[in-house]
PDB file of N, CA, C and O in Angstrom:
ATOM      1  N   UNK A  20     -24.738  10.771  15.245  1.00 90.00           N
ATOM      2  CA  UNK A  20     -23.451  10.100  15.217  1.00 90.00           C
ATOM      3  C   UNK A  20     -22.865  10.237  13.807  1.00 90.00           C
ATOM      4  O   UNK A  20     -23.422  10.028  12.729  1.00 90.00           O
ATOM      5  N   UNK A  21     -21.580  10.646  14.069  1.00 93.00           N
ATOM      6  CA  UNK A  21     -21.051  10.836  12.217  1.00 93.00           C
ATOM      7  C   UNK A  21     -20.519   9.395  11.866  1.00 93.00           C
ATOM      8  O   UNK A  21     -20.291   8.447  12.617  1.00 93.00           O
ATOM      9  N   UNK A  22     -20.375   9.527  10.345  1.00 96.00           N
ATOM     10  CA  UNK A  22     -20.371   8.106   9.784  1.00 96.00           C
ATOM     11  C   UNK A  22     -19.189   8.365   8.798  1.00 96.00           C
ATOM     12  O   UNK A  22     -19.169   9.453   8.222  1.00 96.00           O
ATOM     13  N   UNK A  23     -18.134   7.390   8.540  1.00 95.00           N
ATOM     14  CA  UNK A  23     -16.943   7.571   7.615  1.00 95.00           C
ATOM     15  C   UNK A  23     -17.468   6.857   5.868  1.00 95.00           C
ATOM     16  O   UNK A  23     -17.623   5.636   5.828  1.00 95.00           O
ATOM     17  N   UNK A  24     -17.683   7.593   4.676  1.00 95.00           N
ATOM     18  CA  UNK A  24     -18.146   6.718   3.871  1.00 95.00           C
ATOM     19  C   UNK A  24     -16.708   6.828   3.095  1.00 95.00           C
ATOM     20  O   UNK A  24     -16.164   7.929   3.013  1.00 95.00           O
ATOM     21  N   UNK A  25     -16.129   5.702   2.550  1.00 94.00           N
ATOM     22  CA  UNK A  25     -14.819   5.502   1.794  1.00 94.00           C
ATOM     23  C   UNK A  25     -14.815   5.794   0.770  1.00 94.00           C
ATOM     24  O   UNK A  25     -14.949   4.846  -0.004  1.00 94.00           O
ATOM     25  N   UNK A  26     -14.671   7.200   0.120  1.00 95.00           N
ATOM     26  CA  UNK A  26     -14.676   7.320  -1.502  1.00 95.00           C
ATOM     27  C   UNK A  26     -13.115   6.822  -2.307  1.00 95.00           C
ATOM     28  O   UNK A  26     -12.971   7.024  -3.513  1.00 95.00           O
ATOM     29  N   UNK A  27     -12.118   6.222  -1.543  1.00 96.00           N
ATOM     30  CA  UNK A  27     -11.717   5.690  -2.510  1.00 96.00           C
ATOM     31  C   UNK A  27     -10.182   4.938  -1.395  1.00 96.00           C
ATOM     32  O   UNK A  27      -9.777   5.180  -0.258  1.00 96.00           O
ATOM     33  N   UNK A  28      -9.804   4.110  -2.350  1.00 96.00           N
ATOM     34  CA  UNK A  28      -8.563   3.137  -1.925  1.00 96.00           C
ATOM     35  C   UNK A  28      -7.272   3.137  -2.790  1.00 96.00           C
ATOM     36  O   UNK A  28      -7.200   3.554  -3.946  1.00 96.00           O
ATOM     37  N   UNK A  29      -6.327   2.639  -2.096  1.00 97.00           N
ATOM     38  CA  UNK A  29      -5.312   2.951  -2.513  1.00 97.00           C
ATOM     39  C   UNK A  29      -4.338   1.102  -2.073  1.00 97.00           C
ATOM     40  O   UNK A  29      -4.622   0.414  -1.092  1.00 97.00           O
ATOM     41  N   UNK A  30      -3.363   0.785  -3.020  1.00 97.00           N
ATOM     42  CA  UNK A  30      -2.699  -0.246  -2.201  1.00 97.00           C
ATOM     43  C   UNK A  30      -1.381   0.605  -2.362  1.00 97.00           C
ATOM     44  O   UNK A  30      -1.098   1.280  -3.352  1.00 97.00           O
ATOM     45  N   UNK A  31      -0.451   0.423  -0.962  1.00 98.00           N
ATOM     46  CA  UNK A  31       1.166   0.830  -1.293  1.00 98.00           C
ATOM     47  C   UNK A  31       2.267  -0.242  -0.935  1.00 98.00           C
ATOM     48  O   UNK A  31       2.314  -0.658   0.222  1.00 98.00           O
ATOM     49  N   UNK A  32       2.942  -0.593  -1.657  1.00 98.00           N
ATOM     50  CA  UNK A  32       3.873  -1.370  -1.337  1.00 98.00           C
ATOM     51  C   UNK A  32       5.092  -0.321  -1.155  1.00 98.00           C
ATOM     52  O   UNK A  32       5.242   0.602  -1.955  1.00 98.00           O
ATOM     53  N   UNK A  33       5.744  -0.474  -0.319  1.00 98.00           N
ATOM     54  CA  UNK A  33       7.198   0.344   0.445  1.00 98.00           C
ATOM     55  C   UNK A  33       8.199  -0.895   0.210  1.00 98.00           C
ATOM     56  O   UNK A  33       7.927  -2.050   0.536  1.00 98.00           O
ATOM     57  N   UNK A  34       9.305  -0.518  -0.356  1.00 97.00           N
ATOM     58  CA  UNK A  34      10.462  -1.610  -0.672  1.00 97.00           C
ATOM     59  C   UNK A  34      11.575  -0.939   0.316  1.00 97.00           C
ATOM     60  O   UNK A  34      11.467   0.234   0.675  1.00 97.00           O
ATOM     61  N   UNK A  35      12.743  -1.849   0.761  1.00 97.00           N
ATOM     62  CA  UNK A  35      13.488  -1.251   1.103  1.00 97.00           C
ATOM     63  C   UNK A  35      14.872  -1.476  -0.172  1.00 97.00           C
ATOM     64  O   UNK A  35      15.383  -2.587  -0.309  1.00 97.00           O
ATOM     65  N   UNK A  36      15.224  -0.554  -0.812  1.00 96.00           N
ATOM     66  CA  UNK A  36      16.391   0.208  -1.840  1.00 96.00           C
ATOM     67  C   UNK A  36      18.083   0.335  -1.319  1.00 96.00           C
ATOM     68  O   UNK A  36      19.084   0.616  -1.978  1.00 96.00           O
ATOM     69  N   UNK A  37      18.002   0.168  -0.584  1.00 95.00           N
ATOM     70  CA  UNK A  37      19.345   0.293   0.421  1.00 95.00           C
ATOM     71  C   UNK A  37      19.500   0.616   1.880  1.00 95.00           C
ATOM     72  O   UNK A  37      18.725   0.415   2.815  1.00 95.00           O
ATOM     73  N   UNK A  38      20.596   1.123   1.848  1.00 96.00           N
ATOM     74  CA  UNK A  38      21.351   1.551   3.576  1.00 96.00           C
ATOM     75  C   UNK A  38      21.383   2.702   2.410  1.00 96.00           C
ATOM     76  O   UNK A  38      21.420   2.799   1.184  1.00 96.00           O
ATOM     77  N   UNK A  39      21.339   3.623   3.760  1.00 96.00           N
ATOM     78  CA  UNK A  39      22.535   5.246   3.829  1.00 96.00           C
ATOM     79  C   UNK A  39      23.609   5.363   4.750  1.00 96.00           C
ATOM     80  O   UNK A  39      23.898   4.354   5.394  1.00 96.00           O
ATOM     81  N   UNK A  40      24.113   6.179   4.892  1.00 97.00           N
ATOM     82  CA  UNK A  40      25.680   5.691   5.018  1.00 97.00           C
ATOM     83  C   UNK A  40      25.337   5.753   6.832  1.00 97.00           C
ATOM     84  O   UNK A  40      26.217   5.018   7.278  1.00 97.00           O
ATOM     85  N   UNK A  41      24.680   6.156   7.787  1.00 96.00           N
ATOM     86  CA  UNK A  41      24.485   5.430   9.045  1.00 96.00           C
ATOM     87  C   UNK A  41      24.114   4.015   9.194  1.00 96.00           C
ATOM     88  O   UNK A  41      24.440   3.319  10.155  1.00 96.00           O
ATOM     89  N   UNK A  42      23.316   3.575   8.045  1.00 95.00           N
ATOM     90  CA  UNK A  42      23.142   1.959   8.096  1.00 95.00           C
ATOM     91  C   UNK A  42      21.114   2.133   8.141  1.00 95.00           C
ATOM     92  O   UNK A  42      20.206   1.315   8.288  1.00 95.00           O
ATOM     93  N   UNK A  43      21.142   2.975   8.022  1.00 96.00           N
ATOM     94  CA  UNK A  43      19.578   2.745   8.258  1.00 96.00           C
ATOM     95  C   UNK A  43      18.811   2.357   6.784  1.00 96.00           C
ATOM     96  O   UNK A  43      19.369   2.598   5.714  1.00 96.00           O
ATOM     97  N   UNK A  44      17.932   1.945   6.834  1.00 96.00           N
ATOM     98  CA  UNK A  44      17.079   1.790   5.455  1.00 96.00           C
ATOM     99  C   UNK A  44      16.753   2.763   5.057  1.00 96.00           C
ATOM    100  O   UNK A  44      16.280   3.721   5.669  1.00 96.00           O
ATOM    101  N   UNK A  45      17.086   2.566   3.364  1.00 97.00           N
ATOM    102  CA  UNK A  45      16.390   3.817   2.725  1.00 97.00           C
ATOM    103  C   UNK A  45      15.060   2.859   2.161  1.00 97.00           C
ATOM    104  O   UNK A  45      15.254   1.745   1.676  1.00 97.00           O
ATOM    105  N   UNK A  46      13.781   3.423   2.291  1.00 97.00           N
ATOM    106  CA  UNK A  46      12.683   2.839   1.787  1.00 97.00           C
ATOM    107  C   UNK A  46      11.908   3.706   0.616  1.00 97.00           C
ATOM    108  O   UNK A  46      11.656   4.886   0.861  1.00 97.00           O
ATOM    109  N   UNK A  47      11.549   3.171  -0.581  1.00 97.00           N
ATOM    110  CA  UNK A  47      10.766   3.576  -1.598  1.00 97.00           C
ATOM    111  C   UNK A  47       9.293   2.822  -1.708  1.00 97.00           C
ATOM    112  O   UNK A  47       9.071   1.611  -1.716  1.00 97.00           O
ATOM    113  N   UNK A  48       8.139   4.185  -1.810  1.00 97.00           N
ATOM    114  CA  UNK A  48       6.930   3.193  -2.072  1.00 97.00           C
ATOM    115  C   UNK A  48       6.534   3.580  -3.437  1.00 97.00           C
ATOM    116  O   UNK A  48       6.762   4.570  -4.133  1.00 97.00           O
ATOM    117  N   UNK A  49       5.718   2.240  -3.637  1.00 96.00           N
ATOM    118  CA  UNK A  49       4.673   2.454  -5.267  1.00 96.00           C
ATOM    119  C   UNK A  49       3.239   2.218  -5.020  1.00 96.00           C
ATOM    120  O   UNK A  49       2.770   1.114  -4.746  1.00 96.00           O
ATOM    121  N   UNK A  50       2.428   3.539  -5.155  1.00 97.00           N
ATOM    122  CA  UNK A  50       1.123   3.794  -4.649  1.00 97.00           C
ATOM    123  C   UNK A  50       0.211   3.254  -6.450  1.00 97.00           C
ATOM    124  O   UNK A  50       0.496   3.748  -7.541  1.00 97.00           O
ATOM    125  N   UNK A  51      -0.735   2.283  -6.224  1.00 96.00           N
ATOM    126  CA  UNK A  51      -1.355   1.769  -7.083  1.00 96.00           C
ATOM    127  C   UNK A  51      -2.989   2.574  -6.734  1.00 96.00           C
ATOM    128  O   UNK A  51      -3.688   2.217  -5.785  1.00 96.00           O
ATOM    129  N   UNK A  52      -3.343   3.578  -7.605  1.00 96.00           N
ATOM    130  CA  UNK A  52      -4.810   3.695  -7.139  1.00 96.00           C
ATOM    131  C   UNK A  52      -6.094   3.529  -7.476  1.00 96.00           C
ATOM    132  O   UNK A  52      -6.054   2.571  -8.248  1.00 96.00           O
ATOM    133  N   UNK A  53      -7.216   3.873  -7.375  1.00 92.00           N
ATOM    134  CA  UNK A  53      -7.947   3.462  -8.289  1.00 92.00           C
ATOM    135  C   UNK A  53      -8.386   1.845  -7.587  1.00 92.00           C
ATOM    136  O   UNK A  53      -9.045   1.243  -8.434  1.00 92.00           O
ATOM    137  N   UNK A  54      -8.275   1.332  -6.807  1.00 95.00           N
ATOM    138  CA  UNK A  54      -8.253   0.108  -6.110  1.00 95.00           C
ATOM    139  C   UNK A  54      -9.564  -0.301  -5.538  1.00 95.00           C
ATOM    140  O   UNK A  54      -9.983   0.241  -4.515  1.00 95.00           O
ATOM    141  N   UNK A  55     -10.300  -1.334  -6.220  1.00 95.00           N
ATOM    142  CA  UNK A  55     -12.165  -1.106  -5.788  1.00 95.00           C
ATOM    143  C   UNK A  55     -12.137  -0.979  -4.429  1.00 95.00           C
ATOM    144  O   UNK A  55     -11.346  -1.635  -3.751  1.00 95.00           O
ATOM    145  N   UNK A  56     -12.932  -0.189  -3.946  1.00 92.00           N
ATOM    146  CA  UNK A  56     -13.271  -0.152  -1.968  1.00 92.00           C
ATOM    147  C   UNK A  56     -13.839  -1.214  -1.624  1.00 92.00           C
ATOM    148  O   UNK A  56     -14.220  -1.130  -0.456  1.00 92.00           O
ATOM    149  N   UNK A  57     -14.194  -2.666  -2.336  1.00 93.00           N
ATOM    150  CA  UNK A  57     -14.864  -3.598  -1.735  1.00 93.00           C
ATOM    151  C   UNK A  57     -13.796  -5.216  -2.025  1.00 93.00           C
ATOM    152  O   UNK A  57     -14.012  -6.426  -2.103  1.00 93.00           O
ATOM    153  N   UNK A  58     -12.596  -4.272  -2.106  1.00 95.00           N
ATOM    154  CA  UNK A  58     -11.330  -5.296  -1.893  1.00 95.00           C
ATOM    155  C   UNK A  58     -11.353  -6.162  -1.004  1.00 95.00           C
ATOM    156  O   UNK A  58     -11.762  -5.613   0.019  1.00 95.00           O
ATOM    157  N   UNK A  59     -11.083  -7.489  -0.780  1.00 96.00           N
ATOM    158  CA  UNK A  59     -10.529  -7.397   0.902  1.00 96.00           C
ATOM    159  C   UNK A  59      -8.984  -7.655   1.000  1.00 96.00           C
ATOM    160  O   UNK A  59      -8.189  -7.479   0.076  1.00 96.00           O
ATOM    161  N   UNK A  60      -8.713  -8.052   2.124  1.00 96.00           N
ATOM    162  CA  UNK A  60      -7.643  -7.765   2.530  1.00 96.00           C
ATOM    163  C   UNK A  60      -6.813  -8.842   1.709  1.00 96.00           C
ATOM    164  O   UNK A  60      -5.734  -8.663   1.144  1.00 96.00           O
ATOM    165  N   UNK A  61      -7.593 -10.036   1.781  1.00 97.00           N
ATOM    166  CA  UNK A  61      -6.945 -11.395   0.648  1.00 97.00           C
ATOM    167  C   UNK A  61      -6.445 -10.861  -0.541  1.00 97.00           C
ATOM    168  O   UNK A  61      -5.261 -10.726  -0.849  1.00 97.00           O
ATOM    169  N   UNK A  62      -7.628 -10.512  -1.309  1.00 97.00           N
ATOM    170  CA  UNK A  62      -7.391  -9.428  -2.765  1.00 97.00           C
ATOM    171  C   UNK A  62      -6.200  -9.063  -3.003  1.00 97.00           C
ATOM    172  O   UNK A  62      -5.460  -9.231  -3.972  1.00 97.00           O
ATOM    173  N   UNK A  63      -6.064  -8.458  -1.858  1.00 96.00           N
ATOM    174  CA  UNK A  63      -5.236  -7.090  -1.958  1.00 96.00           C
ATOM    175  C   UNK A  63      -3.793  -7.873  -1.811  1.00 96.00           C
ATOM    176  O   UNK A  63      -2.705  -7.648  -2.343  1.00 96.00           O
ATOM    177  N   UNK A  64      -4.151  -8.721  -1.026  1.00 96.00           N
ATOM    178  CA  UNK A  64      -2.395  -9.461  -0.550  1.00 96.00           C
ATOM    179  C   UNK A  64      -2.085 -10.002  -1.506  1.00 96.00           C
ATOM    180  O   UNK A  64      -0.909  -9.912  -1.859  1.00 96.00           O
ATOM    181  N   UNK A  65      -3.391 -11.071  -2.596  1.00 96.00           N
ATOM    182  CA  UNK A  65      -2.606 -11.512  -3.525  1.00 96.00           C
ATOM    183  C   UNK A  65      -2.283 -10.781  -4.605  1.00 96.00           C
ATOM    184  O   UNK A  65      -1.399 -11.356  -5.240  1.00 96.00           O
ATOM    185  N   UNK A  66      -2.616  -9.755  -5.096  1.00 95.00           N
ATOM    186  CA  UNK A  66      -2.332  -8.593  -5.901  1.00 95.00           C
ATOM    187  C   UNK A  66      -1.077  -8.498  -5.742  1.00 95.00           C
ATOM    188  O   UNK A  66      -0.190  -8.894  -6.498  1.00 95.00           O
ATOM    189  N   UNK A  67      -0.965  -7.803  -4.437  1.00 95.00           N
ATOM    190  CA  UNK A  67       0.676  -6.992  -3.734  1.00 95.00           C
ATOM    191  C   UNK A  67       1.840  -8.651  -4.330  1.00 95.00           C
ATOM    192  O   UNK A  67       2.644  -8.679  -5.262  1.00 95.00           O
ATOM    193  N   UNK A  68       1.515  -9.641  -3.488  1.00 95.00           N
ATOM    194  CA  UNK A  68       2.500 -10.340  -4.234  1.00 95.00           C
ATOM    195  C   UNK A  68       2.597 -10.845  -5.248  1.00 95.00           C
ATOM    196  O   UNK A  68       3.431 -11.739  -5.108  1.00 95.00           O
ATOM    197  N   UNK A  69       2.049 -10.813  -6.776  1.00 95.00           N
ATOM    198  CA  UNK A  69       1.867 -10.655  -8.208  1.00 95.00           C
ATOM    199  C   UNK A  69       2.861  -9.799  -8.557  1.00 95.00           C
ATOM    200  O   UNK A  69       3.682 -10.122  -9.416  1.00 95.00           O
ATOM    201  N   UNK A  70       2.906  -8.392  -7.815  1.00 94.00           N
ATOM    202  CA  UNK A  70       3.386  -7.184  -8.372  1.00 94.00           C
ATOM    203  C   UNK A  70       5.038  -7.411  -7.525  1.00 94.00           C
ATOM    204  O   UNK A  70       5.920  -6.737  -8.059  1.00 94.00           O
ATOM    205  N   UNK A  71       5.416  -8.101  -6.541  1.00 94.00           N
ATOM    206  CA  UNK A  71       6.021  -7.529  -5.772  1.00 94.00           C
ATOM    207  C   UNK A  71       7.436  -9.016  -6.475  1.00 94.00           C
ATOM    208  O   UNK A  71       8.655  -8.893  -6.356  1.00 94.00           O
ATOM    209  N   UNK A  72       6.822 -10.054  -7.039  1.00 92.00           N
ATOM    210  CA  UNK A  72       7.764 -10.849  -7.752  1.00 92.00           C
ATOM    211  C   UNK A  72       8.323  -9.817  -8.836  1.00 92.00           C
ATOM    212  O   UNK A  72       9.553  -9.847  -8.862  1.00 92.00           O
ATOM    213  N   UNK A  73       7.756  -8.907  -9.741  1.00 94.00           N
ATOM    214  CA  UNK A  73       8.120  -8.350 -10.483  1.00 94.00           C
ATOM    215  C   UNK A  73       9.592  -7.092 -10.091  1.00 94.00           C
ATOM    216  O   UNK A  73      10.062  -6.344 -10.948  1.00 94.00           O
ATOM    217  N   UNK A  74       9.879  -7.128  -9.213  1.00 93.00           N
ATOM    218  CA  UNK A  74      10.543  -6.113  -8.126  1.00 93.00           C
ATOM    219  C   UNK A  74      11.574  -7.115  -7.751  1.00 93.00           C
ATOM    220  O   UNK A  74      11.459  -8.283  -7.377  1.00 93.00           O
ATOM    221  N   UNK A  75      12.860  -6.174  -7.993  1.00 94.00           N
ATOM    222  CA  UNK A  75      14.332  -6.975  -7.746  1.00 94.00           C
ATOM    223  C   UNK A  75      14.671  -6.103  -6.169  1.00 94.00           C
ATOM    224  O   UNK A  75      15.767  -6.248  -5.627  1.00 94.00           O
ATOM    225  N   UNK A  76      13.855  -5.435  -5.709  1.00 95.00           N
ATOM    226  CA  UNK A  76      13.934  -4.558  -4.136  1.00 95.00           C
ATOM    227  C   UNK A  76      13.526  -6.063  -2.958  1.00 95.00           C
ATOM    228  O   UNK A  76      13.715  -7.262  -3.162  1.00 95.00           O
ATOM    229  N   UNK A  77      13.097  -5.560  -2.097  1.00 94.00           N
ATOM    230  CA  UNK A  77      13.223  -6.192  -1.040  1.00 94.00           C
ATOM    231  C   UNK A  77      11.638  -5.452  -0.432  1.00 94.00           C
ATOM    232  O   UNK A  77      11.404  -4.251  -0.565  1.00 94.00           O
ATOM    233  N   UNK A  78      10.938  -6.158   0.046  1.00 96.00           N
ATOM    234  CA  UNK A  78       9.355  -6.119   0.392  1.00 96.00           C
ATOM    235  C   UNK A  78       9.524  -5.317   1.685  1.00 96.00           C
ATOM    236  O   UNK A  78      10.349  -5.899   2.389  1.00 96.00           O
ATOM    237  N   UNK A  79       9.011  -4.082   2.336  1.00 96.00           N
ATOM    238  CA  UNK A  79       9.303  -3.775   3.543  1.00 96.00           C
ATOM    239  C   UNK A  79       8.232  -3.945   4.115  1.00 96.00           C
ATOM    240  O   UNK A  79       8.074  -4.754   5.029  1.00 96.00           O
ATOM    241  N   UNK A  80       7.174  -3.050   3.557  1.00 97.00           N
ATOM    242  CA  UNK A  80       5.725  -3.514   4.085  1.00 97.00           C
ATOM    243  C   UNK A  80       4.197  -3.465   2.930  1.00 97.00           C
ATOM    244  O   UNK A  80       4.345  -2.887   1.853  1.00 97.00           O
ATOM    245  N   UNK A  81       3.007  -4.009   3.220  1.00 97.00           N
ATOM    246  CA  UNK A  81       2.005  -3.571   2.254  1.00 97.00           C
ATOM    247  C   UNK A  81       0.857  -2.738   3.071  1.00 97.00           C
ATOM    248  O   UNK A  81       0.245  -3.065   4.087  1.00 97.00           O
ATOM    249  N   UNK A  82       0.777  -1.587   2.304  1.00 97.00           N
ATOM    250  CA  UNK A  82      -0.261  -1.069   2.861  1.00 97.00           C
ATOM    251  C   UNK A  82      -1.636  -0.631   2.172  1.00 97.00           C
ATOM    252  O   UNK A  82      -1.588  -0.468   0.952  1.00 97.00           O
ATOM    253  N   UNK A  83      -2.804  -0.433   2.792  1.00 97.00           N
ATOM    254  CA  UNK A  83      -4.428  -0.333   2.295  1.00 97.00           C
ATOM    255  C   UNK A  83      -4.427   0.527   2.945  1.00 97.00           C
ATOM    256  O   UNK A  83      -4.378   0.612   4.172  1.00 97.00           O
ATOM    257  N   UNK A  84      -4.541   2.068   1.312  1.00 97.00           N
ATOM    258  CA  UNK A  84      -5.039   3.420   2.144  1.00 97.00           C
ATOM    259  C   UNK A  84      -6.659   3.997   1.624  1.00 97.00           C
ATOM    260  O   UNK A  84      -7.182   4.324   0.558  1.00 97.00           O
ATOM    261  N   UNK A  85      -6.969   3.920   2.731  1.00 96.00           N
ATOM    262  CA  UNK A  85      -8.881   4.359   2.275  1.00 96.00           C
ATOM    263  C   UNK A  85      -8.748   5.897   2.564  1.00 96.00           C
ATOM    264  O   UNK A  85      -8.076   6.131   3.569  1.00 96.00           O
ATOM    265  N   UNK A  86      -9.114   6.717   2.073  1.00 96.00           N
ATOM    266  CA  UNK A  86     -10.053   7.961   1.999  1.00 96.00           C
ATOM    267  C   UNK A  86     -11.501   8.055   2.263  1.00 96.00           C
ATOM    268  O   UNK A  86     -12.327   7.806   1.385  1.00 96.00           O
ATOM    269  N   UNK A  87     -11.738   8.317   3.147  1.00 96.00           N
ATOM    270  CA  UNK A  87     -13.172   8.790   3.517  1.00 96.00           C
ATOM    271  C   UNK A  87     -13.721   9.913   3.671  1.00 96.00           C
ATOM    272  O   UNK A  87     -13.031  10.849   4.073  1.00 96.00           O
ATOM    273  N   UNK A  88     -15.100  10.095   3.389  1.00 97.00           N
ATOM    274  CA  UNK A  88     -15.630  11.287   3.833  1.00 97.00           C
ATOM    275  C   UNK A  88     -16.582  11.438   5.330  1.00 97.00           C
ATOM    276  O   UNK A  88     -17.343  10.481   5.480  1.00 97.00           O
ATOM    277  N   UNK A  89     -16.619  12.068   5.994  1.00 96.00           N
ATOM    278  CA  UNK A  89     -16.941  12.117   7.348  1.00 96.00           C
ATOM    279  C   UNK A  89     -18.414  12.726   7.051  1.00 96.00           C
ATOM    280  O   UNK A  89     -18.434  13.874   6.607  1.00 96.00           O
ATOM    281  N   UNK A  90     -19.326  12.233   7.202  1.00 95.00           N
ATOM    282  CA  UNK A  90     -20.836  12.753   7.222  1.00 95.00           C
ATOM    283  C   UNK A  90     -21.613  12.759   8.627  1.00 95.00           C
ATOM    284  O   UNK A  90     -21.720  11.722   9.283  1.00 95.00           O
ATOM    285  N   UNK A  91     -22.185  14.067   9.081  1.00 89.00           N
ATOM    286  CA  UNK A  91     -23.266  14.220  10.163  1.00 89.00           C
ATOM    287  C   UNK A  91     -24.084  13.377  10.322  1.00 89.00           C
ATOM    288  O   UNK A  91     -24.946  13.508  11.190  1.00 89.00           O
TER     289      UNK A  91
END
């Protein structure tokens, strides 16, 4: 059975920056990396909103990106 081991994490916060001229959101993210893999999800949320008061944008979503390696 193969096994996923996580060599590394990532947090992204995506803001939304405006409309374009149909009206849809334009969204910008800021990828923080380097993020210990034994985060949890609390961590991570209170981090994201620390960083996200600092930001005159508008919060769209937070995301936790893991990288893994796939082993036999």
């Amino acid at each position: 059975m193969a096994q996923a081991v996580v060599t590394s994490s990532k947090l992204r916060l995506v803001f939304q920056v405006g409309m374009d001229d149909e009206g849809k959101p334009v969204l910008k993210a800021k990828t923080l990396s380097n993020i210990q893999k034994s985060a949890t999800a609390d961590q991570l949320f209170q981090a994201a909103q620390a960083l996200i008061g600092l930001s005159n944008d508008t919060l769209s979503n937070i995301e936790r990106v893991d990288n893994a390696d796939l082993l036999a």
